[in-house]
CSV table of C-alpha atoms in Angstrom, one decimal:
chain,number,residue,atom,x,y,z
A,222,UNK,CA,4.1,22.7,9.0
A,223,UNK,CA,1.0,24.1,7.4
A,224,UNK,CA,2.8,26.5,4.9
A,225,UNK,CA,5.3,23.4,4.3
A,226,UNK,CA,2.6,21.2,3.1
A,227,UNK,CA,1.1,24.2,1.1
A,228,UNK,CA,4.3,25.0,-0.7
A,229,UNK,CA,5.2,21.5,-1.5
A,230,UNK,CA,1.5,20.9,-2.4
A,231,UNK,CA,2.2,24.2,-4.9
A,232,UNK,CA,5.3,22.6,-6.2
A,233,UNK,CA,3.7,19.6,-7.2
A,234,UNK,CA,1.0,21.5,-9.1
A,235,UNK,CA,3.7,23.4,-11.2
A,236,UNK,CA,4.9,20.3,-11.9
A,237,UNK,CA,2.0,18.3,-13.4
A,238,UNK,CA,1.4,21.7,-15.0
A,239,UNK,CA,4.7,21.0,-16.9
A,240,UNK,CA,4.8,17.7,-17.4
A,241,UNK,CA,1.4,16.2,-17.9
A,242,UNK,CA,1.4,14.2,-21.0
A,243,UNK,CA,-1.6,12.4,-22.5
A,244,UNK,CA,-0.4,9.1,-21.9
A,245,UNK,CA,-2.2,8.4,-18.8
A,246,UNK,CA,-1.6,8.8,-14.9
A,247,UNK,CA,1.5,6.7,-14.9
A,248,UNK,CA,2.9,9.8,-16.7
A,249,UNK,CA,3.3,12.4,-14.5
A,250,UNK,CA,7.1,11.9,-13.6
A,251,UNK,CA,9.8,13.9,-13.5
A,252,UNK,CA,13.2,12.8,-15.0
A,253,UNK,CA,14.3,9.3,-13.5
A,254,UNK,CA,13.2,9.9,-10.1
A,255,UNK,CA,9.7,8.4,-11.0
A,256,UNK,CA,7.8,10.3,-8.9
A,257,UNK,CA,3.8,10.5,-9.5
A,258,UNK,CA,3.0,13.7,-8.6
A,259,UNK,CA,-1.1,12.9,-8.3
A,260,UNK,CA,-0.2,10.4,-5.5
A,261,UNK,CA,2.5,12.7,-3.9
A,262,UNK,CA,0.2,15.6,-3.4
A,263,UNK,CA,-2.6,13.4,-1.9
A,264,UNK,CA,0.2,12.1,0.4
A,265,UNK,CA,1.8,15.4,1.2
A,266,UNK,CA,-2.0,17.0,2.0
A,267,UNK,CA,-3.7,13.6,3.3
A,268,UNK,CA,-3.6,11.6,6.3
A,269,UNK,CA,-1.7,8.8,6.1
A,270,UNK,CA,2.2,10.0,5.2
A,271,UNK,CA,3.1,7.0,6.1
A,272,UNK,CA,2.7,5.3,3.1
A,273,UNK,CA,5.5,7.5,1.4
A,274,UNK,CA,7.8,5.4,3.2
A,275,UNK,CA,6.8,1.9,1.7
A,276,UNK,CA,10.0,0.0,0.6
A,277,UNK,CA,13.7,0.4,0.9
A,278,UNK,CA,15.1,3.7,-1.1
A,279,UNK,CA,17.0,2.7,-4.4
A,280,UNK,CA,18.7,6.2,-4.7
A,281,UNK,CA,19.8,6.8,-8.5
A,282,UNK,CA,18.7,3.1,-10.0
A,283,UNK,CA,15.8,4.3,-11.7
A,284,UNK,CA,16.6,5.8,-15.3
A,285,UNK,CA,15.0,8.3,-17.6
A,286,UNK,CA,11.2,7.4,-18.3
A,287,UNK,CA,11.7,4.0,-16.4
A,288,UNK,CA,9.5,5.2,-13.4
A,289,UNK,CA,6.7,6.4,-16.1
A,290,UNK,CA,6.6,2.5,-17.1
A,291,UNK,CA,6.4,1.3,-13.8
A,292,UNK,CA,3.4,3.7,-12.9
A,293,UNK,CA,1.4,2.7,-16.0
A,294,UNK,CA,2.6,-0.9,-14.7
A,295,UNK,CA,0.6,0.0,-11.3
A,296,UNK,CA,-2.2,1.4,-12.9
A,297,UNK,CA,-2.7,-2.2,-14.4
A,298,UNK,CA,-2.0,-3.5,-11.1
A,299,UNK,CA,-4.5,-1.6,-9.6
A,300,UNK,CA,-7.6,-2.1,-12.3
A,301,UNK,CA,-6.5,-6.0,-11.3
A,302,UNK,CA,-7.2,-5.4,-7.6
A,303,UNK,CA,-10.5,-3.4,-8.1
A,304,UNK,CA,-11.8,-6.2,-9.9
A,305,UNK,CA,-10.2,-9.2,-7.7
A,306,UNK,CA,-11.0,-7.7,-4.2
A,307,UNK,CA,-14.7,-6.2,-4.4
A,308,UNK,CA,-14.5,-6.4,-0.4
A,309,UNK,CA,-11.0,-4.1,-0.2
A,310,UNK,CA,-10.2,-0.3,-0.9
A,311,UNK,CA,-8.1,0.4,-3.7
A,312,UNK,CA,-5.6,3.4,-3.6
A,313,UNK,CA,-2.7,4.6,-5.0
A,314,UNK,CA,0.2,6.2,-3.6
A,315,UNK,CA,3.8,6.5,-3.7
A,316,UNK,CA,6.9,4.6,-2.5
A,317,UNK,CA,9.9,5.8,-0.3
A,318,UNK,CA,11.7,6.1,-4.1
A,319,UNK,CA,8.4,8.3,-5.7
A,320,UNK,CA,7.4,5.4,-7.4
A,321,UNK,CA,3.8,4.3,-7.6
A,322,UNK,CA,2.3,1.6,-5.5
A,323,UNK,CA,-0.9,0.0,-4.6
A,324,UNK,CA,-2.7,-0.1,-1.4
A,325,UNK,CA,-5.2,-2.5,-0.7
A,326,UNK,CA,-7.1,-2.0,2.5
A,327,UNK,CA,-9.1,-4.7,4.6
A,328,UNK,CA,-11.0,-3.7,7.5
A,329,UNK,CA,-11.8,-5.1,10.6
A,330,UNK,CA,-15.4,-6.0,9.2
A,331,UNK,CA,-14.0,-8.4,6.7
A,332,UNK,CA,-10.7,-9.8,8.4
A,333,UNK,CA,-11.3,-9.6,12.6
A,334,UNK,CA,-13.4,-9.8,15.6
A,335,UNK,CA,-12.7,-7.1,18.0
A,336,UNK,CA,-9.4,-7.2,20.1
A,337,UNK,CA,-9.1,-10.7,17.8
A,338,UNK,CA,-6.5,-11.6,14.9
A,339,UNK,CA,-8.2,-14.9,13.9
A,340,UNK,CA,-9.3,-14.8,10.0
A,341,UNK,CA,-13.0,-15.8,9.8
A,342,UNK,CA,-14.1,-17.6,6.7
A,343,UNK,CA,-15.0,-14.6,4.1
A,344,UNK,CA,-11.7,-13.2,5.4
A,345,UNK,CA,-9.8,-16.4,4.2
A,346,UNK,CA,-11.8,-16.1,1.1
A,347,UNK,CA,-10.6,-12.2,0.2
A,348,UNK,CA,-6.9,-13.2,0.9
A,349,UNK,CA,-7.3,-16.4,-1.0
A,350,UNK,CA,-7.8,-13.7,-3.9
A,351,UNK,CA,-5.5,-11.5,-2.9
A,352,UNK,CA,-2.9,-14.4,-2.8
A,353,UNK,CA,-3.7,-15.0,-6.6
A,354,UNK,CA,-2.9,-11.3,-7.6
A,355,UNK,CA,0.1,-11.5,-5.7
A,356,UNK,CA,1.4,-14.9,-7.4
A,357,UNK,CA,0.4,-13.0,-10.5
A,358,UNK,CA,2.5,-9.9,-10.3
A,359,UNK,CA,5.6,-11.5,-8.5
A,360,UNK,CA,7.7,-8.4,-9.8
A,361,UNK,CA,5.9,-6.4,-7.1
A,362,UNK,CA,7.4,-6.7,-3.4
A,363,UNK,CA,4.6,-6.3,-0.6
A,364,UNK,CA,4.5,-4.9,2.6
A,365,UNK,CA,1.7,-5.6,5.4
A,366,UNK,CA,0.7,-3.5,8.0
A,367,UNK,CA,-1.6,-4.0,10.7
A,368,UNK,CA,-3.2,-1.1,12.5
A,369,UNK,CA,-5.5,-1.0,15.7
A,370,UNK,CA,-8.3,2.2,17.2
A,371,UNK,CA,-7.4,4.1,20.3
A,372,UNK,CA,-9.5,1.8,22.3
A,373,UNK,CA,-6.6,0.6,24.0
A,374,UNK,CA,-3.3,1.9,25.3
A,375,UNK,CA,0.1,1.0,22.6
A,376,UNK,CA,0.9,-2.4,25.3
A,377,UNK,CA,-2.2,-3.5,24.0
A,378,UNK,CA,-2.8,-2.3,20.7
A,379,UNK,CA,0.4,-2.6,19.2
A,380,UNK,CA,1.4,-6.6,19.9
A,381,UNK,CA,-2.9,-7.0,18.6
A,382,UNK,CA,-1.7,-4.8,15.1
A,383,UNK,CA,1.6,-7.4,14.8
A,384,UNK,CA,-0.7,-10.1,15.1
A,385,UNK,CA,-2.9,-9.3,12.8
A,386,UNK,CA,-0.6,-8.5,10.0
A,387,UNK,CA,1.1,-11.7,11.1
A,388,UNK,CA,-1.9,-13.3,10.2
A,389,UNK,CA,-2.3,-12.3,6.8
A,390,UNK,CA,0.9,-12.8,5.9
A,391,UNK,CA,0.6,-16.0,7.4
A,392,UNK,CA,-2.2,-17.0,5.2
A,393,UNK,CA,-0.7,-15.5,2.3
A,394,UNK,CA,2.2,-17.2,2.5
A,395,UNK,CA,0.1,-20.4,3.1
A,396,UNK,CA,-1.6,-20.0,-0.3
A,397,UNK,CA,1.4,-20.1,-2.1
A,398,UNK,CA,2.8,-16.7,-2.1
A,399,UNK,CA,6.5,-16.4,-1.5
A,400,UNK,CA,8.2,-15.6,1.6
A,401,UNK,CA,10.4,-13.3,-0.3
A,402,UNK,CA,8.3,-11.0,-2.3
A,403,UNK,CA,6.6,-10.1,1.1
A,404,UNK,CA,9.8,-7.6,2.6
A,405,UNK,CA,7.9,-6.4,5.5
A,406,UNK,CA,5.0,-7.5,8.3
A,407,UNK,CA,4.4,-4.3,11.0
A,408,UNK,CA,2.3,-3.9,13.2
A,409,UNK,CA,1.5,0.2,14.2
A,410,UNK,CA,-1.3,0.2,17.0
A,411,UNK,CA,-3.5,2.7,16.7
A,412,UNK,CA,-0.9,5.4,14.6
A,413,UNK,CA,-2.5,6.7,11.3
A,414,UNK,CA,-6.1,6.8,12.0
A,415,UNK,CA,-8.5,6.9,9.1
A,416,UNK,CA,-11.4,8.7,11.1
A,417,UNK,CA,-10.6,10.6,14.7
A,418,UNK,CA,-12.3,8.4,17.1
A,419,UNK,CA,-11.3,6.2,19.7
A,420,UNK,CA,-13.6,3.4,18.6
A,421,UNK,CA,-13.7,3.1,15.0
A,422,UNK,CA,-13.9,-0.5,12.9
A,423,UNK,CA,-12.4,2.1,9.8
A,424,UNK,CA,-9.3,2.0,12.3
A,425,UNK,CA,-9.2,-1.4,12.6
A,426,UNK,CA,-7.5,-2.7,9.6
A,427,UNK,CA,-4.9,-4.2,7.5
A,428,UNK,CA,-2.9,-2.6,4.5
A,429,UNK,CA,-1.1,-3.9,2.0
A,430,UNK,CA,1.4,-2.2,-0.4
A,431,UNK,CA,2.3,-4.1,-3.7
A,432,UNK,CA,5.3,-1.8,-4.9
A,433,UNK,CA,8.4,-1.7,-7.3
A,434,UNK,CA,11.0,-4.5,-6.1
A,435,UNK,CA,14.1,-4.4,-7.8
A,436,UNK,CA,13.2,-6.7,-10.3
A,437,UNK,CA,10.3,-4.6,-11.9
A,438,UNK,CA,13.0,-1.5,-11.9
A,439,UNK,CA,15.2,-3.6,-13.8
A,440,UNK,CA,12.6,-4.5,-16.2
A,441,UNK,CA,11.3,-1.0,-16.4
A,442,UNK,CA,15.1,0.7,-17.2
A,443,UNK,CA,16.0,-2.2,-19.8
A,444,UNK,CA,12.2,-2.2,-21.9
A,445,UNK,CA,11.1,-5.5,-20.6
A,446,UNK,CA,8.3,-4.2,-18.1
């Protein structure tokens, strides 16, 4: 698995080496596939693969260059969130389609008391303003996930993970935001750890992916984006 990850980490390089342009991060594609090859490598080499899998695959509906406009897209996205969400971590990574996306990280600091999924007050505040920059870029679909530390076993840690994604996307839906841009509320228990201990508030968290819906790739293949 190591020499996998090595290889495709070595692949990746080539690529940027061939197709890096100076037009920004967005950029780094390759044909209509969209892929961003910065955020592939740092998913193929870092911990959490599981972001790769974000959203449904759209197979061949992404044309030539359209994935290049929906990355700088994300970049904009993303500036957007740094400056909303002080209190969150701001990433970017890819979709299951190579595309880029945005993931916004609360911890357990900001949204929950231990073993709890009740929102406290600055909590409320934070997704108040995540809410906006939803309602703002309603061409992105979002996904929630809810994660737990190894504290407890997965009877316990997984339904408390569901519940706390459950929450957000319960709030978020009660600020406005439409039940249909958000595809997907999971919880995952104490799978994908950020930091390898069994008690860890970093653990203890909520993600959320704002990524390409099928909208945005429509806009991005017909020049509208």
């Amino acid at each position: 698995m190591k020499n996998m990850k090595m290889m495709a980490a070595g692949l990746c390089v080539l690529s940027v080496v061939s197709c890096q342009t100076k037009q920004g991060t967005g950029t780094l594609i390759g044909g209509g596939a969209g892929a961003v090859l910065g955020g592939i490598v740092g998913q193929i080499i870092g911990k959490n693969g599981k972001s790769t899998a974000i959203g449904a695959a759209i197979g061949g509906a992404v044309g030539a260059g359209a994935g290049a406009i929906i990355g700088r897209h994300m970049d904009k996205v993303a500036r957007e969130a740094a400056q909303q969400l002080p209190n969150a971590s701001v990433d970017k990574v890819t979709d299951a389609n190579g595309l880029e996306c945005v993931k916004v990280t609360f911890d357990s600091g900001i949204l929950f008391p231990l073993n709890g999924s009740d929102l406290n007050a600055a909590a409320k505040n934070d997704l108040t303003k995540l809410a906006g920059l939803m309602k703002t870029n309603s061409n992105c679909d979002v996904a929630i996930q809810g994660y737990t530390d190894a504290s407890g076993n997965d009877n316990i840690n997984i339904p408390l993970s569901q519940r706390r994604a459950s929450a957000v996307s319960s709030y978020l839906r009660g600020q406005g935001v439409s039940s249909r841009q958000i595809r997907s509320v999971e919880g995952f228990g104490s799978q994908n750890p950020i930091e390898n201990k069994t008690v860890s508030q970093k653990n203890r968290r909520v993600e959320v992916y704002l990524y390409a819906s099928q909208e945005m790739v429509r806009q991005a293949n017909n020049g509208s984006l």
